[in-house]
Coordinates of C-alpha atoms and ligand atoms in Angstrom, one line a residue:
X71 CA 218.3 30.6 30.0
X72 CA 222.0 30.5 30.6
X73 CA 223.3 31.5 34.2
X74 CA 226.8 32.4 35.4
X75 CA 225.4 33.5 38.6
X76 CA 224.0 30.6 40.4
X77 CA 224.3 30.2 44.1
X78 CA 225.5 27.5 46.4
X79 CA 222.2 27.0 47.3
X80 CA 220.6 27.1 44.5
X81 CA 223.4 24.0 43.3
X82 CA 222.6 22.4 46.5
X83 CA 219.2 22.2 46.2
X84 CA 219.4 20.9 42.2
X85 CA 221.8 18.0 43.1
X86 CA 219.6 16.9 46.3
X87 CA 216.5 16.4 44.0
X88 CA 214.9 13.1 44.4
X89 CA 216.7 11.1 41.7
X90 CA 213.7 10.8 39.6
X91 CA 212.7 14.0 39.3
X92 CA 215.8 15.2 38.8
X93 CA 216.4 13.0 36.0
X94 CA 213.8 14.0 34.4
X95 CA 214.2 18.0 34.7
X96 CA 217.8 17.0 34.3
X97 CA 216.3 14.7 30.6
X98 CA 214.1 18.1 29.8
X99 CA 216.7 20.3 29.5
X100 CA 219.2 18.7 27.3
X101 CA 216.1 17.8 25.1
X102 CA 215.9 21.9 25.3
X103 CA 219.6 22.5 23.9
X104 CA 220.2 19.1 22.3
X105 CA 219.8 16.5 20.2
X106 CA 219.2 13.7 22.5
X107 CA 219.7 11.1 20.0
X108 CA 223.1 12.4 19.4
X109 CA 226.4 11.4 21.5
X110 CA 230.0 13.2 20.8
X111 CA 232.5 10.1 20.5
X112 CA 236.2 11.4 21.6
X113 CA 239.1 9.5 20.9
X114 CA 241.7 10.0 23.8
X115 CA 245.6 9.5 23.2
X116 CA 247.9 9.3 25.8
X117 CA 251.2 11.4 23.8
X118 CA 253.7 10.9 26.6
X119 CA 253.3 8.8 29.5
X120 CA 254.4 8.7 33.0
X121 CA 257.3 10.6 34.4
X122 CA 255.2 13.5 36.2
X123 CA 256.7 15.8 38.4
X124 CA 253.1 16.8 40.0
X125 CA 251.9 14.6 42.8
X126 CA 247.8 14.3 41.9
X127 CA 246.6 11.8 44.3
X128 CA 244.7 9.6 41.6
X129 CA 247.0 9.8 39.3
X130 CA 249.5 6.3 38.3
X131 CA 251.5 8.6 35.9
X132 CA 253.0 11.0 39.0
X133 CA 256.6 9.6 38.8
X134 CA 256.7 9.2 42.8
X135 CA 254.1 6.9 42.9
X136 CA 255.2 3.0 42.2
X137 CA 252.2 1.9 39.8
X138 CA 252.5 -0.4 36.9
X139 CA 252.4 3.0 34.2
X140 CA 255.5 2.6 31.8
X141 CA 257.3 6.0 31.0
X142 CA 257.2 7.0 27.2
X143 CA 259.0 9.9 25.9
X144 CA 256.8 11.7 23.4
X145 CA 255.4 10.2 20.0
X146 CA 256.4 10.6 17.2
X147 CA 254.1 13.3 15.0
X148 CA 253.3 10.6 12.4
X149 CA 252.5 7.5 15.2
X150 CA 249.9 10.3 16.8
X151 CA 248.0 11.0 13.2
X152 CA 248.2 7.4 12.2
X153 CA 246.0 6.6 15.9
X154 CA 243.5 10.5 14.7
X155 CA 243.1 8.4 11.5
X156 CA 242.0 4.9 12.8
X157 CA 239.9 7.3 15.7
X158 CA 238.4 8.8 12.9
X159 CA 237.7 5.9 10.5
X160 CA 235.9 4.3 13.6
X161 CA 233.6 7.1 14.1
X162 CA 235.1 9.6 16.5
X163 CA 234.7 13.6 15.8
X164 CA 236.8 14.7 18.7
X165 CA 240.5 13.7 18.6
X166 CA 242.4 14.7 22.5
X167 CA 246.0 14.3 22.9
X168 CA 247.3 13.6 27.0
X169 CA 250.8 14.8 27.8
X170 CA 252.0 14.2 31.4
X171 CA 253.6 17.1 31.7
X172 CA 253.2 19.6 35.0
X173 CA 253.4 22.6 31.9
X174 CA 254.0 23.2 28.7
X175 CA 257.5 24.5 28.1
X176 CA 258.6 26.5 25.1
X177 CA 260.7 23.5 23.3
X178 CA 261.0 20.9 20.2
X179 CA 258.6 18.8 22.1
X180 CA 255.8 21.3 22.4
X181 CA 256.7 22.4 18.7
X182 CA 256.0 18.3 17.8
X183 CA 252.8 18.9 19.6
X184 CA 251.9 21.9 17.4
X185 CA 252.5 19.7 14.5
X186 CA 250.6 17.1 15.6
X187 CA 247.5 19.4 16.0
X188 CA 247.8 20.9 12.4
X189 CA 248.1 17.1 11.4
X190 CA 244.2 16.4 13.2
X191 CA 243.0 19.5 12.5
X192 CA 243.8 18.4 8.5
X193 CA 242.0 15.3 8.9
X194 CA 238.9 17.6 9.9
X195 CA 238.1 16.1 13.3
X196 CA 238.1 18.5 16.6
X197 CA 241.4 18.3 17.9
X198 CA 241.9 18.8 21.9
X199 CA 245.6 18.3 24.4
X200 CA 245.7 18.4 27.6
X201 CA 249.2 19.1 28.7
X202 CA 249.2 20.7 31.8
X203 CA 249.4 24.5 32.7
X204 CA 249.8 27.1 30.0
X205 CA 250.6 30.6 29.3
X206 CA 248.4 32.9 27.0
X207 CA 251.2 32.9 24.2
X208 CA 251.4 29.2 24.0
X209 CA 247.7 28.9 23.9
X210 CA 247.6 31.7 21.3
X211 CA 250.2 29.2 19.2
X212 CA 248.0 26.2 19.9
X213 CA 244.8 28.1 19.0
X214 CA 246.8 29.4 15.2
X215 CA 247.8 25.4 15.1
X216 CA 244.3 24.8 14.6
X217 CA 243.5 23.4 18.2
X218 CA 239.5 23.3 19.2
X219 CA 239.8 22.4 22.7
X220 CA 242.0 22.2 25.8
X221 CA 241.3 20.3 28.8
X222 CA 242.6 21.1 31.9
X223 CA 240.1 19.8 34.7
X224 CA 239.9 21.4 38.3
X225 CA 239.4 18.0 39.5
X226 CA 237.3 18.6 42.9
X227 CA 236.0 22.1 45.0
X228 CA 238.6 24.6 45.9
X229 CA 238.0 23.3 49.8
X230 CA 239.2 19.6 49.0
X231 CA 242.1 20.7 46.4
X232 CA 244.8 20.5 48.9
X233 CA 243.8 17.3 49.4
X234 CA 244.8 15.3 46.2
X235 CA 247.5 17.9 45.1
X236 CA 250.4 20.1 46.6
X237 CA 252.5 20.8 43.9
X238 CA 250.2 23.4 42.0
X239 CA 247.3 25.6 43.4
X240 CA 243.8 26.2 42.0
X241 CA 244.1 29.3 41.1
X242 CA 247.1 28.3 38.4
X243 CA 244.2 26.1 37.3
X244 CA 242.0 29.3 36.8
X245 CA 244.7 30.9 35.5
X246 CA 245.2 28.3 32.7
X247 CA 241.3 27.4 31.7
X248 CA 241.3 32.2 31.4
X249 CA 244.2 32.0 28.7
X250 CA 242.7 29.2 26.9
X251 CA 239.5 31.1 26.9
X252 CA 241.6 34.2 26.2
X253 CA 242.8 32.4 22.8
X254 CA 239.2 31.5 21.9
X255 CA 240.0 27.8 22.3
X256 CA 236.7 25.7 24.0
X257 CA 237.3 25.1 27.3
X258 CA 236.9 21.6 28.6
X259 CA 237.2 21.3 32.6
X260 CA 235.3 18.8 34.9
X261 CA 236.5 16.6 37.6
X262 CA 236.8 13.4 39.4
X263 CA 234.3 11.7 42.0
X264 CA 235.0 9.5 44.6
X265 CA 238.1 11.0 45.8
X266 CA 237.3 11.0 49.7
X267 CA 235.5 14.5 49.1
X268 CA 232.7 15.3 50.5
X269 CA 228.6 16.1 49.1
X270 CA 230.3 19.7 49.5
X271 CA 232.9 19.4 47.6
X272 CA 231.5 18.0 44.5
X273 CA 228.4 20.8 44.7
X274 CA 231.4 23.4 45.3
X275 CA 233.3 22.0 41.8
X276 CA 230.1 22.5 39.9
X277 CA 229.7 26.2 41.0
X278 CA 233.2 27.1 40.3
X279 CA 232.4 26.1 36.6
X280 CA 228.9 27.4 36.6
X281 CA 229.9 30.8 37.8
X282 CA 233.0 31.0 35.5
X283 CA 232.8 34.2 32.9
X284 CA 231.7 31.8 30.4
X285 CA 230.6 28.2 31.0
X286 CA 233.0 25.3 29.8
X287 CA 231.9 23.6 26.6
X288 CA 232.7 20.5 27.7
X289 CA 232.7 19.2 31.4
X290 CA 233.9 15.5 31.7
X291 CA 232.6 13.6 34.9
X292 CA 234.7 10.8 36.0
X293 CA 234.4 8.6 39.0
X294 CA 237.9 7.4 40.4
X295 CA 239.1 4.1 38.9
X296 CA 241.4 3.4 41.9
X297 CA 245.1 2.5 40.8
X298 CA 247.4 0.4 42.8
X299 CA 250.4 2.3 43.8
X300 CA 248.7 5.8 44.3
X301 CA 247.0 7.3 47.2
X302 CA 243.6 6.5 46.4
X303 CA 244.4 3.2 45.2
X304 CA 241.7 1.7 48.5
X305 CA 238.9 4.1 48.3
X306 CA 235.3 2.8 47.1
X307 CA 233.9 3.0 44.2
X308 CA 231.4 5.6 44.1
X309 CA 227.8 4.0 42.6
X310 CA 226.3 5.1 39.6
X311 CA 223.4 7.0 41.1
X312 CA 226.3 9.7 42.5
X313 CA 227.5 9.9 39.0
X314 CA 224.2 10.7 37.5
X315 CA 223.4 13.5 40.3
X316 CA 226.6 15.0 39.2
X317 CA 225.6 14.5 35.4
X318 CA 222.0 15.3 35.4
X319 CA 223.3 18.6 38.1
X320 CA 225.9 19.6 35.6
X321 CA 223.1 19.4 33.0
X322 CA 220.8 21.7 34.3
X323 CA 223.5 24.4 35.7
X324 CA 224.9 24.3 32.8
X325 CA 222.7 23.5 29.9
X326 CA 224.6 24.0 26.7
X327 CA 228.0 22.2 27.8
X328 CA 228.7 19.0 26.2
X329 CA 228.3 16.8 29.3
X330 CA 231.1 13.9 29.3
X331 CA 230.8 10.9 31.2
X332 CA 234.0 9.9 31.5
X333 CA 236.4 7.7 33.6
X334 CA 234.8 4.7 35.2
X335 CA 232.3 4.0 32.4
X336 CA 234.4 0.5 31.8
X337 CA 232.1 -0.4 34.8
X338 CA 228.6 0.5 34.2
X339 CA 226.2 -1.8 32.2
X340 CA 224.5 -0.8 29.6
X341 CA 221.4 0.3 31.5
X342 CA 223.6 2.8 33.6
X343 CA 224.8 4.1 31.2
X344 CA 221.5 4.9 29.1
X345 CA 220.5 6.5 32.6
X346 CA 223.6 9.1 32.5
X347 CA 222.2 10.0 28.8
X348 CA 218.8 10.7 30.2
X349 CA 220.2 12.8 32.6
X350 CA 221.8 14.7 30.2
X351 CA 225.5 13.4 29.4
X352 CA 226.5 13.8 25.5
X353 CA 229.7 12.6 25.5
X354 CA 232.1 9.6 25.4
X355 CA 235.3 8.5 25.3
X356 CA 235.8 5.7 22.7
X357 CA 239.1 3.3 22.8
X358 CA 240.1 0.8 25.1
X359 CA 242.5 3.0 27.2
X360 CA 241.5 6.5 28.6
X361 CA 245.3 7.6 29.1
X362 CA 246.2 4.6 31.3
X363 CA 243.2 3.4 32.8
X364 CA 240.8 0.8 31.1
X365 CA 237.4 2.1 29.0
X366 CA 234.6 -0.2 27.1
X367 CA 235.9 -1.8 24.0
X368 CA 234.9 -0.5 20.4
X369 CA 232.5 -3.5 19.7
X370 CA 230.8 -2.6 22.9
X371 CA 230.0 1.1 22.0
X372 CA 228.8 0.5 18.8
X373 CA 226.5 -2.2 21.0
X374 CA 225.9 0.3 23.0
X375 CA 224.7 2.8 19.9
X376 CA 222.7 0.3 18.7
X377 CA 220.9 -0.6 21.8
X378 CA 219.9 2.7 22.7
X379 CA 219.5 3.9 19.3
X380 CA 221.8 6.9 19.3
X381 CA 224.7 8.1 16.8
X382 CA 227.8 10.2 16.9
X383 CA 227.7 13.7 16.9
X384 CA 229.3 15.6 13.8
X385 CA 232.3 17.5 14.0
X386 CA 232.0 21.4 15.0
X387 CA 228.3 21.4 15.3
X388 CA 228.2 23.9 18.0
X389 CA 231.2 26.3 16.2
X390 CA 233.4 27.4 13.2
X391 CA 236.0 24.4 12.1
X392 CA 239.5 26.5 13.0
X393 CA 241.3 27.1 9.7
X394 CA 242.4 24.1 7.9
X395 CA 246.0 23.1 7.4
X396 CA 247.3 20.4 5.4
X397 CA 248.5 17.4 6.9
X398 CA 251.7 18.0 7.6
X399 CA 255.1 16.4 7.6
X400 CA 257.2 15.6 11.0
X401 CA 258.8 18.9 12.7
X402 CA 262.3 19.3 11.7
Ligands
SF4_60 S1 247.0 14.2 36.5 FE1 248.4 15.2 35.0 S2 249.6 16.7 36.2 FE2 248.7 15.2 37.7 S3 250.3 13.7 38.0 FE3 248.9 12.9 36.4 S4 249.9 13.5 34.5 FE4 250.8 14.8 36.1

């Protein structure tokens, strides 16, 4: 059954399951809404880097922190579908396109970023962007472009927020992930471990997107990969059995969502990260770069396929393909 009305508690008492057994109710229901032998394989693209006016404490592209990220203006439209179609021809479905932007503005860039989603959407993959907050009307033009999802992550609990960033408040956060749901775009929004929060904080996260009108379709988990030259760059690295409570938690709260295990995969051995599939995560990023931090090389996934036996998931298996376009030329 899916709930939207789960309880603190209720959470709490999921995620502080002994870790066996809550891998394996966490293993029994994706084998209830899944195919566990399937895995969605997302290509991520970093469109403009750097040059952020937001300060998100994890984040090396916030322009006021001094990390090694280079600043680059947006792509060009026909750079961005030449990366969809070498994503594609190496066996990813889902095609996501970063912007560092604090919002989307009403300008030639975000009219090149329209174009580049009609240019994915041709090549039939799932086409995602994450480019910061958004009002109904621009999702409403994304969602006529052709665009499947939008990412926008609320990164940790409401309590904790303040913590990691000042310069825009949950609630735009929820404002943005109601008008992409408004424009019938999936929603994709998860969040970051190992931030300095607290057991609290990551339980109080998972309610927020359990008790949301609808539940996300996606919900990426990502332990912190600690940059140099941002605020987090000394915490610890959180181990992978935190990463699988949250996975094989987010599983079972919310047991249709494509469950993404995320940032800090580069790190976990093959063995991990069969464990985070038992407990219920469906989703990768492929590429050697997720934005700016590193990710497992290609040859290693499709070790890692092979290993544990699993294959991509198709394109639009769980809804309609939006209407085709034809790839289309640069905006002019
Ligand atoms: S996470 Fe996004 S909004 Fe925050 S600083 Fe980085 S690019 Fe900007």
């Amino acid at each position: 059954m899916i709930r939207t009305d789960w309880t603190r508690k209720e959470i709490t008492d999921i995620y502080n399951t002994p870790i066996l057994e809550l891998i394996y109710q966490a293993a029994t229901v994706h084998r209830q809404h899944h195919d566990p032998q399937e895995v969605q394989v997302c290509t991520l693209l970093s469109v403009k880097t750097g040059g952020c006016p937001e300060d998100c404490a994890y984040c090396p592209q916030a322009a006021r922190y001094h990390t090694n990220v280079k600043v680059h203006k947006l792509m060009e439209v026909d750079e961005v579908l030449d990366a969809a179609q070498r994503a594609k021809e190496s066996g990813s479905t889902r095609f996501c396109m970063g912007a560092a932007w604090r919002e989307v503005r009403d300008n030639r860039d975000f009219d090149k970023v329209l174009d580049m989603v009609k240019g994915v959407n041709g090549m039939g993959m799932e086409v995602c962007c994450t480019l910061g907050m958004l009002t109904d009307s621009q999702a409403q033009k994304l969602k006529e472009a052709g665009l499947y999802a939008y990412n926008h992550n609320l990164d940790t609990s409401e309590e904790f927020y303040d913590d990691i960033i000042t310069t825009r408040t949950y609630d735009d956060r929820l404002e943005t992930l109601g008008s992409v749901r408004k424009a019938g775009i999936s929603v994709c929004s998860g969040g970051i471990i190992g931030m300095g929060e607290q057991q609290e904080d990551r339980i109080g996260m998972l309610l927020t997107l359990a008790t949301l009108p609808e539940h996300p379709e996606s919900v990426p988990v990502n332990a912190l990969v600690p940059v140099e030259g941002t605020p987090l760059e000394d915490q610890e690295r959180v181990s992978v059995w935190e990463m699988i409570r949250m996975i094989a938690t987010a599983r079972i709260i919310m047991p249709k969502a494509m469950v993404r295990l995320s940032a800090g995969r580069v790190r976990m051995n093959t063995e991990e990260q069969a464990l985070c599939f038992l407990a219920g995560a469906n989703s990768i990023f492929a590429g050697d770069k997720l934005l700016t931090t590193p990710n497992p090389e290609e040859d290693a996934d499709k070790q890692l396929f092979q290993t544990l036996n699993i294959r991509p998931r198709p394109s639009f298996k769980n809804g309609e393909a939006p209407v085709k376009f034809e790839q289309i030329p640069v905006h002019v």
